[in-house]
mmCIF file of C-alpha atoms and ligand atoms in Angstrom:
data_model
loop_
_atom_site.group_PDB
_atom_site.id
_atom_site.type_symbol
_atom_site.label_atom_id
_atom_site.label_comp_id
_atom_site.label_asym_id
_atom_site.label_seq_id
_atom_site.Cartn_x
_atom_site.Cartn_y
_atom_site.Cartn_z
ATOM 1 C CA MET A 1 140.433 115.907 98.611
ATOM 2 C CA ILE A 2 143.353 118.208 99.205
ATOM 3 C CA LEU A 3 144.071 120.256 95.857
ATOM 4 C CA SER A 4 146.433 122.883 97.946
ATOM 5 C CA ASN A 5 147.603 123.386 101.506
ATOM 6 C CA VAL A 6 149.709 126.554 101.900
ATOM 7 C CA VAL A 7 150.694 127.138 105.345
ATOM 8 C CA ALA A 8 152.951 130.392 105.881
ATOM 9 C CA THR A 9 155.015 129.746 108.959
ATOM 10 C CA GLN A 10 155.846 132.714 111.437
ATOM 11 C CA ILE A 11 157.956 130.670 113.203
ATOM 12 C CA PRO A 12 161.440 132.946 112.598
ATOM 13 C CA PHE A 13 159.356 135.922 113.251
ATOM 14 C CA HIS A 14 158.640 134.714 116.923
ATOM 15 C CA ALA A 15 161.678 132.577 117.640
ATOM 16 C CA GLU A 16 163.931 135.448 118.939
ATOM 17 C CA TYR A 17 160.982 136.430 121.565
ATOM 18 C CA ASN A 18 160.762 132.241 122.239
ATOM 19 C CA GLY A 19 156.871 132.108 122.030
ATOM 20 C CA VAL A 20 154.090 134.210 119.554
ATOM 21 C CA VAL A 21 154.088 137.731 119.954
ATOM 22 C CA PRO A 22 150.054 138.389 119.513
ATOM 23 C CA GLU A 23 151.097 141.717 117.736
ATOM 24 C CA ILE A 24 153.540 140.183 115.315
ATOM 25 C CA ALA A 25 151.305 137.641 114.663
ATOM 26 C CA SER A 26 148.014 139.601 113.533
ATOM 27 C CA ARG A 27 150.250 142.148 111.152
ATOM 28 C CA MET A 28 152.015 139.309 109.405
ATOM 29 C CA HIS A 29 148.703 137.920 108.743
ATOM 30 C CA THR A 30 147.491 140.865 107.370
ATOM 31 C CA GLU A 31 150.713 141.358 105.151
ATOM 32 C CA TRP A 32 150.723 137.665 104.203
ATOM 33 C CA ILE A 33 147.188 136.865 103.621
ATOM 34 C CA SER A 34 146.084 137.932 100.065
ATOM 35 C CA ARG A 35 149.486 136.094 98.640
ATOM 36 C CA VAL A 36 148.915 132.796 100.743
ATOM 37 C CA VAL A 37 145.452 133.040 99.398
ATOM 38 C CA GLN A 38 147.039 133.430 95.849
ATOM 39 C CA GLU A 39 149.558 130.320 96.193
ATOM 40 C CA ALA A 40 146.852 128.048 97.675
ATOM 41 C CA LEU A 41 144.665 129.132 94.340
ATOM 42 C CA ASP A 42 147.743 128.649 92.012
ATOM 43 C CA ASN A 43 148.897 125.556 93.655
ATOM 44 C CA ALA A 44 145.391 124.048 92.864
ATOM 45 C CA SER A 45 145.397 125.704 89.526
ATOM 46 C CA LEU A 46 142.164 127.544 90.084
ATOM 47 C CA ARG A 47 140.949 131.522 89.868
ATOM 48 C CA PRO A 48 138.719 133.154 92.449
ATOM 49 C CA GLY A 49 136.055 132.495 90.483
ATOM 50 C CA ASP A 50 136.073 128.824 90.375
ATOM 51 C CA VAL A 51 135.885 128.924 94.040
ATOM 52 C CA ASP A 52 132.190 127.693 95.545
ATOM 53 C CA ALA A 53 132.526 128.482 99.369
ATOM 54 C CA VAL A 54 134.926 130.186 101.627
ATOM 55 C CA ALA A 55 135.453 129.494 105.267
ATOM 56 C CA ALA A 56 137.834 130.611 108.040
ATOM 57 C CA THR A 57 138.285 129.896 112.147
ATOM 58 C CA ALA A 58 136.194 132.004 114.256
ATOM 59 C CA HIS A 59 137.536 130.387 117.694
ATOM 60 C CA PRO A 60 139.095 129.863 119.684
ATOM 61 C CA GLY A 61 142.727 131.840 118.939
ATOM 62 C CA LEU A 62 144.692 134.659 119.010
ATOM 63 C CA LEU A 63 141.667 137.698 118.373
ATOM 64 C CA GLY A 64 143.989 139.817 116.086
ATOM 65 C CA SER A 65 144.763 136.918 113.679
ATOM 66 C CA LEU A 66 141.700 135.407 114.003
ATOM 67 C CA LEU A 67 139.860 138.652 112.648
ATOM 68 C CA VAL A 68 142.442 138.774 109.993
ATOM 69 C CA GLY A 69 141.587 135.667 108.049
ATOM 70 C CA LEU A 70 137.896 136.247 109.174
ATOM 71 C CA SER A 71 137.332 139.415 107.620
ATOM 72 C CA PHE A 72 139.424 138.114 104.453
ATOM 73 C CA ALA A 73 137.161 135.018 103.996
ATOM 74 C CA LYS A 74 133.837 137.343 104.428
ATOM 75 C CA ALA A 75 134.797 140.205 102.050
ATOM 76 C CA PHE A 76 136.210 137.228 99.560
ATOM 77 C CA ALA A 77 132.532 135.414 100.038
ATOM 78 C CA TRP A 78 130.713 138.601 100.116
ATOM 79 C CA ALA A 79 132.690 140.151 96.411
ATOM 80 C CA LYS A 80 131.907 136.665 94.851
ATOM 81 C CA ASN A 81 128.430 135.894 96.043
ATOM 82 C CA ILE A 82 129.593 132.487 97.493
ATOM 83 C CA PRO A 83 128.950 130.846 100.848
ATOM 84 C CA PHE A 84 130.797 131.715 103.923
ATOM 85 C CA ILE A 85 131.217 129.173 106.856
ATOM 86 C CA ALA A 86 133.251 130.094 110.438
ATOM 87 C CA VAL A 87 134.323 126.926 112.027
ATOM 88 C CA ASP A 88 135.723 126.348 115.312
ATOM 89 C CA HIS A 89 139.569 125.522 115.290
ATOM 90 C CA MET A 90 139.433 122.875 117.854
ATOM 91 C CA LEU A 91 136.566 120.744 115.623
ATOM 92 C CA ALA A 92 138.747 121.320 112.826
ATOM 93 C CA HIS A 93 141.959 119.749 114.374
ATOM 94 C CA LEU A 94 139.487 116.585 115.260
ATOM 95 C CA TYR A 95 138.587 116.669 111.436
ATOM 96 C CA ALA A 96 142.251 116.558 110.109
ATOM 97 C CA SER A 97 142.893 112.998 109.935
ATOM 98 C CA ARG A 98 139.659 112.320 108.079
ATOM 99 C CA LEU A 99 140.959 114.384 105.478
ATOM 100 C CA VAL A 100 143.092 111.487 104.203
ATOM 101 C CA TYR A 101 141.363 108.509 105.597
ATOM 102 C CA SER A 102 141.024 105.859 103.346
ATOM 103 C CA GLY A 103 138.285 103.414 104.416
ATOM 104 C CA PRO A 104 134.803 103.959 104.041
ATOM 105 C CA ASP A 105 133.174 106.986 104.206
ATOM 106 C CA PRO A 106 134.448 107.978 107.809
ATOM 107 C CA SER A 107 132.180 111.107 108.651
ATOM 108 C CA THR A 108 128.987 108.826 108.681
ATOM 109 C CA THR A 109 130.010 105.540 109.777
ATOM 110 C CA GLU A 110 132.215 105.782 112.917
ATOM 111 C CA TYR A 111 130.545 108.294 115.536
ATOM 112 C CA PRO A 112 131.086 107.941 118.181
ATOM 113 C CA PHE A 113 134.740 107.884 119.180
ATOM 114 C CA LEU A 114 136.781 109.990 121.363
ATOM 115 C CA GLY A 115 138.977 112.728 120.785
ATOM 116 C CA LEU A 116 142.054 114.112 121.826
ATOM 117 C CA LEU A 117 143.028 117.484 120.496
ATOM 118 C CA VAL A 118 146.184 118.675 122.124
ATOM 119 C CA SER A 119 147.535 121.910 120.730
ATOM 120 C CA GLY A 120 149.442 125.055 121.817
ATOM 121 C CA GLY A 121 146.062 126.716 123.839
ATOM 122 C CA HIS A 122 143.841 123.869 124.417
ATOM 123 C CA THR A 123 144.232 120.157 125.944
ATOM 124 C CA ILE A 124 140.831 118.692 125.149
ATOM 125 C CA ILE A 125 139.565 114.606 125.690
ATOM 126 C CA CYS A 126 136.105 114.694 124.023
ATOM 127 C CA ARG A 127 133.645 112.283 122.858
ATOM 128 C CA ALA A 128 132.540 113.037 119.507
ATOM 129 C CA ASP A 129 129.238 112.209 118.319
ATOM 130 C CA ASN A 130 129.335 114.032 114.780
ATOM 131 C CA PHE A 131 131.476 116.336 113.190
ATOM 132 C CA ASP A 132 129.785 119.555 114.960
ATOM 133 C CA ASP A 133 129.170 117.789 118.231
ATOM 134 C CA ILE A 134 131.410 116.763 121.062
ATOM 135 C CA THR A 135 131.133 116.789 124.521
ATOM 136 C CA ILE A 136 134.280 117.374 126.564
ATOM 137 C CA LEU A 137 135.158 114.705 128.964
ATOM 138 C CA GLY A 138 138.398 116.274 130.242
ATOM 139 C CA THR A 139 140.687 119.375 129.873
ATOM 140 C CA THR A 140 143.433 120.926 131.441
ATOM 141 C CA ILE A 141 142.789 122.882 134.768
ATOM 142 C CA ASP A 142 145.791 125.092 134.307
ATOM 143 C CA ASP A 143 148.391 124.661 131.414
ATOM 144 C CA ALA A 144 147.702 122.968 127.808
ATOM 145 C CA ALA A 145 149.754 120.243 126.702
ATOM 146 C CA GLY A 146 151.789 122.421 124.078
ATOM 147 C CA GLU A 147 152.140 125.255 126.379
ATOM 148 C CA ALA A 148 153.965 122.886 129.083
ATOM 149 C CA PHE A 149 156.476 121.722 126.124
ATOM 150 C CA ASP A 150 157.133 125.634 125.087
ATOM 151 C CA LYS A 151 157.616 126.899 128.371
ATOM 152 C CA VAL A 152 159.813 124.295 129.396
ATOM 153 C CA SER A 153 161.529 124.759 126.359
ATOM 154 C CA LYS A 154 161.480 128.488 126.717
ATOM 155 C CA HIS A 155 163.236 128.309 129.906
ATOM 156 C CA TYR A 156 166.202 126.066 128.797
ATOM 157 C CA GLY A 157 166.667 128.210 125.807
ATOM 158 C CA PHE A 158 166.151 124.564 123.907
ATOM 159 C CA GLY A 159 164.639 126.425 121.271
ATOM 160 C CA TYR A 160 161.232 127.534 119.790
ATOM 161 C CA PRO A 161 158.579 125.849 119.218
ATOM 162 C CA GLY A 162 159.520 124.238 122.249
ATOM 163 C CA GLY A 163 157.319 120.747 121.300
ATOM 164 C CA ALA A 164 159.117 119.819 117.985
ATOM 165 C CA VAL A 165 162.473 120.860 119.629
ATOM 166 C CA ILE A 166 161.856 118.805 123.099
ATOM 167 C CA ASP A 167 160.519 115.708 120.759
ATOM 168 C CA LYS A 168 163.998 115.802 118.703
ATOM 169 C CA LEU A 169 166.242 116.355 121.722
ATOM 170 C CA ALA A 170 164.355 113.458 123.620
ATOM 171 C CA LYS A 171 165.114 110.890 121.324
ATOM 172 C CA THR A 172 169.056 110.945 122.313
ATOM 173 C CA GLY A 173 168.171 111.120 126.330
ATOM 174 C CA ASN A 174 167.411 109.271 129.070
ATOM 175 C CA SER A 175 163.418 109.366 129.903
ATOM 176 C CA ASN A 176 164.568 108.127 133.326
ATOM 177 C CA SER A 177 166.996 110.571 134.549
ATOM 178 C CA PHE A 178 164.717 112.379 136.552
ATOM 179 C CA ASN A 179 161.345 111.042 138.134
ATOM 180 C CA PHE A 180 159.309 114.032 137.706
ATOM 181 C CA PRO A 181 155.692 114.007 139.665
ATOM 182 C CA MET A 182 152.253 113.309 138.229
ATOM 183 C CA PRO A 183 149.363 115.218 139.377
ATOM 184 C CA ASN A 184 146.424 113.792 141.712
ATOM 185 C CA LEU A 185 143.435 114.655 139.632
ATOM 186 C CA HIS A 186 141.458 110.912 139.650
ATOM 187 C CA LYS A 187 138.559 112.132 141.611
ATOM 188 C CA GLY A 188 134.819 113.031 140.848
ATOM 189 C CA ASP A 189 134.673 115.590 138.193
ATOM 190 C CA HIS A 190 138.651 115.714 137.707
ATOM 191 C CA ARG A 191 138.990 112.348 136.705
ATOM 192 C CA CYS A 192 139.720 112.910 133.050
ATOM 193 C CA ASP A 193 141.245 116.227 133.632
ATOM 194 C CA VAL A 194 145.193 116.791 133.160
ATOM 195 C CA SER A 195 147.334 119.512 134.744
ATOM 196 C CA TYR A 196 150.752 120.162 133.420
ATOM 197 C CA SER A 197 151.631 123.468 135.843
ATOM 198 C CA GLY A 198 153.122 121.235 138.662
ATOM 199 C CA LEU A 199 155.355 119.149 136.062
ATOM 200 C CA LYS A 200 156.276 122.382 135.052
ATOM 201 C CA THR A 201 157.573 123.687 137.965
ATOM 202 C CA ALA A 202 159.213 120.632 138.963
ATOM 203 C CA VAL A 203 161.619 120.870 135.666
ATOM 204 C CA VAL A 204 162.086 124.078 135.612
ATOM 205 C CA ASN A 205 162.587 124.934 139.475
ATOM 206 C CA GLN A 206 163.156 121.760 141.148
ATOM 207 C CA LEU A 207 165.388 119.718 138.715
ATOM 208 C CA ALA A 208 168.070 118.501 141.640
ATOM 209 C CA GLN A 209 164.604 117.222 143.630
ATOM 210 C CA PHE A 210 163.785 114.830 140.913
ATOM 211 C CA ARG A 211 167.199 113.688 139.488
ATOM 212 C CA VAL A 212 167.096 109.900 139.871
ATOM 213 C CA GLY A 213 171.053 109.524 140.824
ATOM 214 C CA PRO A 214 173.952 111.720 141.093
ATOM 215 C CA GLU A 215 174.433 114.629 138.866
ATOM 216 C CA PRO A 216 176.401 113.924 135.840
ATOM 217 C CA GLU A 217 179.731 115.232 135.331
ATOM 218 C CA GLY A 218 179.493 118.782 133.346
ATOM 219 C CA GLY A 219 175.870 119.111 134.772
ATOM 220 C CA ASP A 220 172.629 117.699 133.469
ATOM 221 C CA ARG A 221 172.123 116.838 129.711
ATOM 222 C CA SER A 222 169.573 118.778 127.647
ATOM 223 C CA GLU A 223 168.338 115.614 126.096
ATOM 224 C CA ASP A 224 167.569 113.941 129.367
ATOM 225 C CA ILE A 225 165.788 116.709 130.950
ATOM 226 C CA ALA A 226 163.454 116.631 127.630
ATOM 227 C CA ALA A 227 162.999 113.006 127.518
ATOM 228 C CA SER A 228 162.057 112.595 131.250
ATOM 229 C CA PHE A 229 160.018 115.397 130.957
ATOM 230 C CA GLN A 230 158.171 114.405 127.650
ATOM 231 C CA LYS A 231 157.565 111.021 128.849
ATOM 232 C CA THR A 232 155.540 112.383 131.921
ATOM 233 C CA ALA A 233 153.767 115.043 130.089
ATOM 234 C CA VAL A 234 152.822 112.079 127.874
ATOM 235 C CA GLU A 235 152.063 109.626 130.897
ATOM 236 C CA ILE A 236 149.666 112.555 132.065
ATOM 237 C CA LEU A 237 148.107 112.873 129.094
ATOM 238 C CA LEU A 238 147.353 109.056 128.364
ATOM 239 C CA ARG A 239 146.568 108.636 131.583
ATOM 240 C CA ALA A 240 143.304 111.110 131.367
ATOM 241 C CA LEU A 241 142.430 109.845 127.946
ATOM 242 C CA PHE A 242 142.588 106.103 129.443
ATOM 243 C CA ARG A 243 139.919 106.742 132.101
ATOM 244 C CA ALA A 244 137.959 108.517 129.106
ATOM 245 C CA VAL A 245 138.062 104.829 127.168
ATOM 246 C CA GLU A 246 137.003 102.931 130.545
ATOM 247 C CA ASP A 247 134.383 105.523 131.566
ATOM 248 C CA SER A 248 132.841 105.583 127.998
ATOM 249 C CA GLY A 249 133.487 102.102 126.351
ATOM 250 C CA LEU A 250 134.771 103.758 123.257
ATOM 251 C CA SER A 251 138.077 102.670 122.057
ATOM 252 C CA THR A 252 138.597 104.558 118.517
ATOM 253 C CA ILE A 253 140.478 107.566 119.581
ATOM 254 C CA ILE A 254 141.052 110.490 116.940
ATOM 255 C CA ALA A 255 144.056 112.677 117.630
ATOM 256 C CA GLY A 256 144.937 116.124 116.242
ATOM 257 C CA GLY A 257 146.752 119.301 117.027
ATOM 258 C CA GLY A 258 150.177 120.442 117.073
ATOM 259 C CA VAL A 259 151.160 118.052 120.053
ATOM 260 C CA ALA A 260 149.396 115.033 118.220
ATOM 261 C CA ALA A 261 153.096 115.179 115.990
ATOM 262 C CA ASN A 262 154.854 114.047 119.212
ATOM 263 C CA SER A 263 156.765 110.906 118.361
ATOM 264 C CA TYR A 264 156.431 109.595 122.037
ATOM 265 C CA LEU A 265 152.726 110.222 122.205
ATOM 266 C CA ARG A 266 152.679 108.251 119.049
ATOM 267 C CA ALA A 267 154.701 105.292 119.992
ATOM 268 C CA LYS A 268 152.639 104.858 123.667
ATOM 269 C CA ALA A 269 149.716 104.850 121.782
ATOM 270 C CA ALA A 270 150.688 102.366 119.398
ATOM 271 C CA GLU A 271 151.385 100.245 122.575
ATOM 272 C CA ARG A 272 147.821 100.031 123.180
ATOM 273 C CA GLN A 273 147.074 96.708 121.041
ATOM 274 C CA ASP A 274 143.513 96.972 122.004
ATOM 275 C CA LEU A 275 142.889 100.806 121.373
ATOM 276 C CA ARG A 276 142.354 102.087 117.893
ATOM 277 C CA PHE A 277 144.149 105.279 117.579
ATOM 278 C CA VAL A 278 144.316 107.463 114.704
ATOM 279 C CA PHE A 279 146.831 110.168 114.013
ATOM 280 C CA PRO A 280 146.898 113.057 111.389
ATOM 281 C CA PRO A 281 149.861 112.939 108.863
ATOM 282 C CA LEU A 282 152.568 115.497 110.292
ATOM 283 C CA GLU A 283 151.836 118.202 108.078
ATOM 284 C CA LEU A 284 148.072 118.491 109.443
ATOM 285 C CA CYS A 285 148.419 118.112 113.006
ATOM 286 C CA GLY A 286 149.604 121.503 113.196
ATOM 287 C CA ASP A 287 147.329 124.744 112.325
ATOM 288 C CA ASN A 288 146.684 124.628 108.606
ATOM 289 C CA GLY A 289 143.846 125.455 106.142
ATOM 290 C CA ALA A 290 143.068 122.015 104.587
ATOM 291 C CA MET A 291 141.277 121.238 107.868
ATOM 292 C CA VAL A 292 139.485 124.184 108.481
ATOM 293 C CA ALA A 293 138.149 123.519 104.533
ATOM 294 C CA GLY A 294 137.260 120.096 105.216
ATOM 295 C CA LEU A 295 135.383 120.585 108.110
ATOM 296 C CA ALA A 296 133.454 123.565 106.568
ATOM 297 C CA TYR A 297 132.897 121.514 103.691
ATOM 298 C CA LYS A 298 130.610 119.128 105.988
ATOM 299 C CA TYR A 299 128.839 122.007 107.201
ATOM 300 C CA LEU A 300 128.293 123.241 103.242
ATOM 301 C CA ALA A 301 126.771 119.380 102.594
ATOM 302 C CA SER A 302 124.758 119.890 105.559
ATOM 303 C CA GLY A 303 122.864 123.239 104.124
ATOM 304 C CA GLU A 304 124.591 125.043 106.800
ATOM 305 C CA ARG A 305 126.039 128.823 106.383
ATOM 306 C CA SER A 306 127.173 131.222 108.496
ATOM 307 C CA ASP A 307 126.100 134.986 108.479
ATOM 308 C CA LEU A 308 128.522 137.738 106.973
ATOM 309 C CA ARG A 309 128.166 139.102 110.849
ATOM 310 C CA ALA A 310 130.252 136.041 112.296
ATOM 311 C CA THR A 311 132.760 137.575 114.796
ATOM 312 C CA ALA A 312 135.997 136.579 116.131
ATOM 313 C CA SER A 313 136.051 135.044 119.785
ATOM 314 C CA ALA A 314 139.466 134.319 121.641
ATOM 315 C CA ARG A 315 138.144 131.833 123.838
ATOM 316 C CA VAL A 316 135.852 128.675 123.708
ATOM 317 C CA ARG A 317 132.789 129.738 125.882
ATOM 318 C CA SER A 318 132.449 126.653 127.977
ATOM 319 C CA PHE A 319 134.371 123.857 128.727
ATOM 320 C CA LYS A 320 132.685 120.043 130.222
ATOM 321 C CA ARG A 321 129.537 120.073 128.482
ATOM 322 C CA GLN A 322 128.308 119.502 124.946
ATOM 323 C CA TYR A 323 129.919 122.009 122.731
ATOM 324 C CA LYS A 324 128.502 122.979 119.329
ATOM 325 C CA GLY A 325 131.294 124.234 117.300
ATOM 326 C CA ARG A 326 129.390 127.383 115.906
HETATM 327 O O1 KG4 B 1 147.986 122.718 116.574
HETATM 328 P P1 KG4 B 1 148.941 124.133 117.007
HETATM 329 O O2 KG4 B 1 149.859 124.227 115.534
HETATM 330 O O3 KG4 B 1 148.570 125.209 117.288
HETATM 331 C C1 KG4 B 1 147.699 125.672 118.113
HETATM 332 O O4 KG4 B 1 146.214 125.484 117.961
HETATM 333 O O5 KG4 B 1 148.153 126.214 119.368
HETATM 334 O O6 KG4 B 1 150.008 123.376 117.981
HETATM 335 C C2 KG4 B 1 151.270 124.011 118.443
HETATM 336 C C3 KG4 B 1 151.648 123.419 119.748
HETATM 337 C C4 KG4 B 1 152.775 124.143 120.294
HETATM 338 O O7 KG4 B 1 152.514 124.165 121.767
HETATM 339 C C5 KG4 B 1 154.214 123.261 119.560
HETATM 340 O O8 KG4 B 1 155.157 122.983 120.837
HETATM 341 C C6 KG4 B 1 153.611 122.209 119.857
HETATM 342 O O9 KG4 B 1 152.090 122.238 119.220
HETATM 343 N N1 KG4 B 1 153.979 120.856 119.425
HETATM 344 C C7 KG4 B 1 154.653 119.769 119.851
HETATM 345 C C8 KG4 B 1 155.010 119.184 118.738
HETATM 346 N N2 KG4 B 1 155.127 119.904 117.388
HETATM 347 C C9 KG4 B 1 154.248 120.983 117.961
HETATM 348 N N3 KG4 B 1 154.442 119.476 120.885
HETATM 349 C C10 KG4 B 1 154.744 118.024 121.169
HETATM 350 N N4 KG4 B 1 155.679 117.246 120.138
HETATM 351 C C11 KG4 B 1 155.593 117.519 118.729
HETATM 352 N N5 KG4 B 1 156.694 117.112 117.857
HETATM 353 ZN ZN1 ZN B 2 145.554 124.709 116.139
#
């Protein structure tokens, strides 16, 4: 059960740069972390002494920000002499929807299933055999899905963060105004991979080339660019995912990460009535503490603890193979 879930957004501080500035991010984490933890405790009507264990994200992510959370959590655990658990960011995204799942215990009854993890830094299509055990079937060979939204939005000055802005603009746009290209990644090892750099280049540098029909009077509408881009971006993702469905024979897909909030992705997923898609509620799609705590609880329940020497790393060690979160 989620007792409190405080998300301190830094969006206004990064908006003027149209993207996350790592130095600002880690500085603000340092300035805010005590207050955020205090607020989380207050919302749950708890005192520091009531906490049984502390978790933090160790990887992947921006190193400076990860180190702030990790150091704080380790110090808290050490001071209170309680277990400390370091978790993987992407496994936490995969766990997010399970926090509010209301069926039989999902964590023991439903594996294996497919995971669709789509954030600003990662795009992962995987088979999940347990909460801490995924095998990566597909990933991006260049930009992450969220990154493509952010870059297109930045180029056209739509706003920041790009995904949410494009999602909103696209609602009043014509998604057939442009016929953007899809990557050609259907062979061998790349069957379930995605690529976004071609789409990004087409949208940013070759707009006229992919316009369907003449240029409208007054120039291209932002809404039409947004809708056409979003349609192709989601098609790229779903095409790779549906290949993973075919190859694996699995028909339950659990989504997570900021891009899982996308309304067009959700609508297209709902069209496949032969598949069971599970999306987290919107507030659990983007980065949040509840998903980290939820995943950590699984480790705690299975008797696992992290060493206080656990450190942060910016990247996951390897893609396209079995991925143990720790
Ligand atoms: O998981 P997240 O909060 O942070 C990372 O781990 O990166 O994901 C952030 C990403 C950003 O790229 C943002 O533009 C994207 O998620 N995003 C969306 C939407 N809301 C956030 N992308 C598409 N549609 C949305 N509605
Ligand atoms: Zn994330």
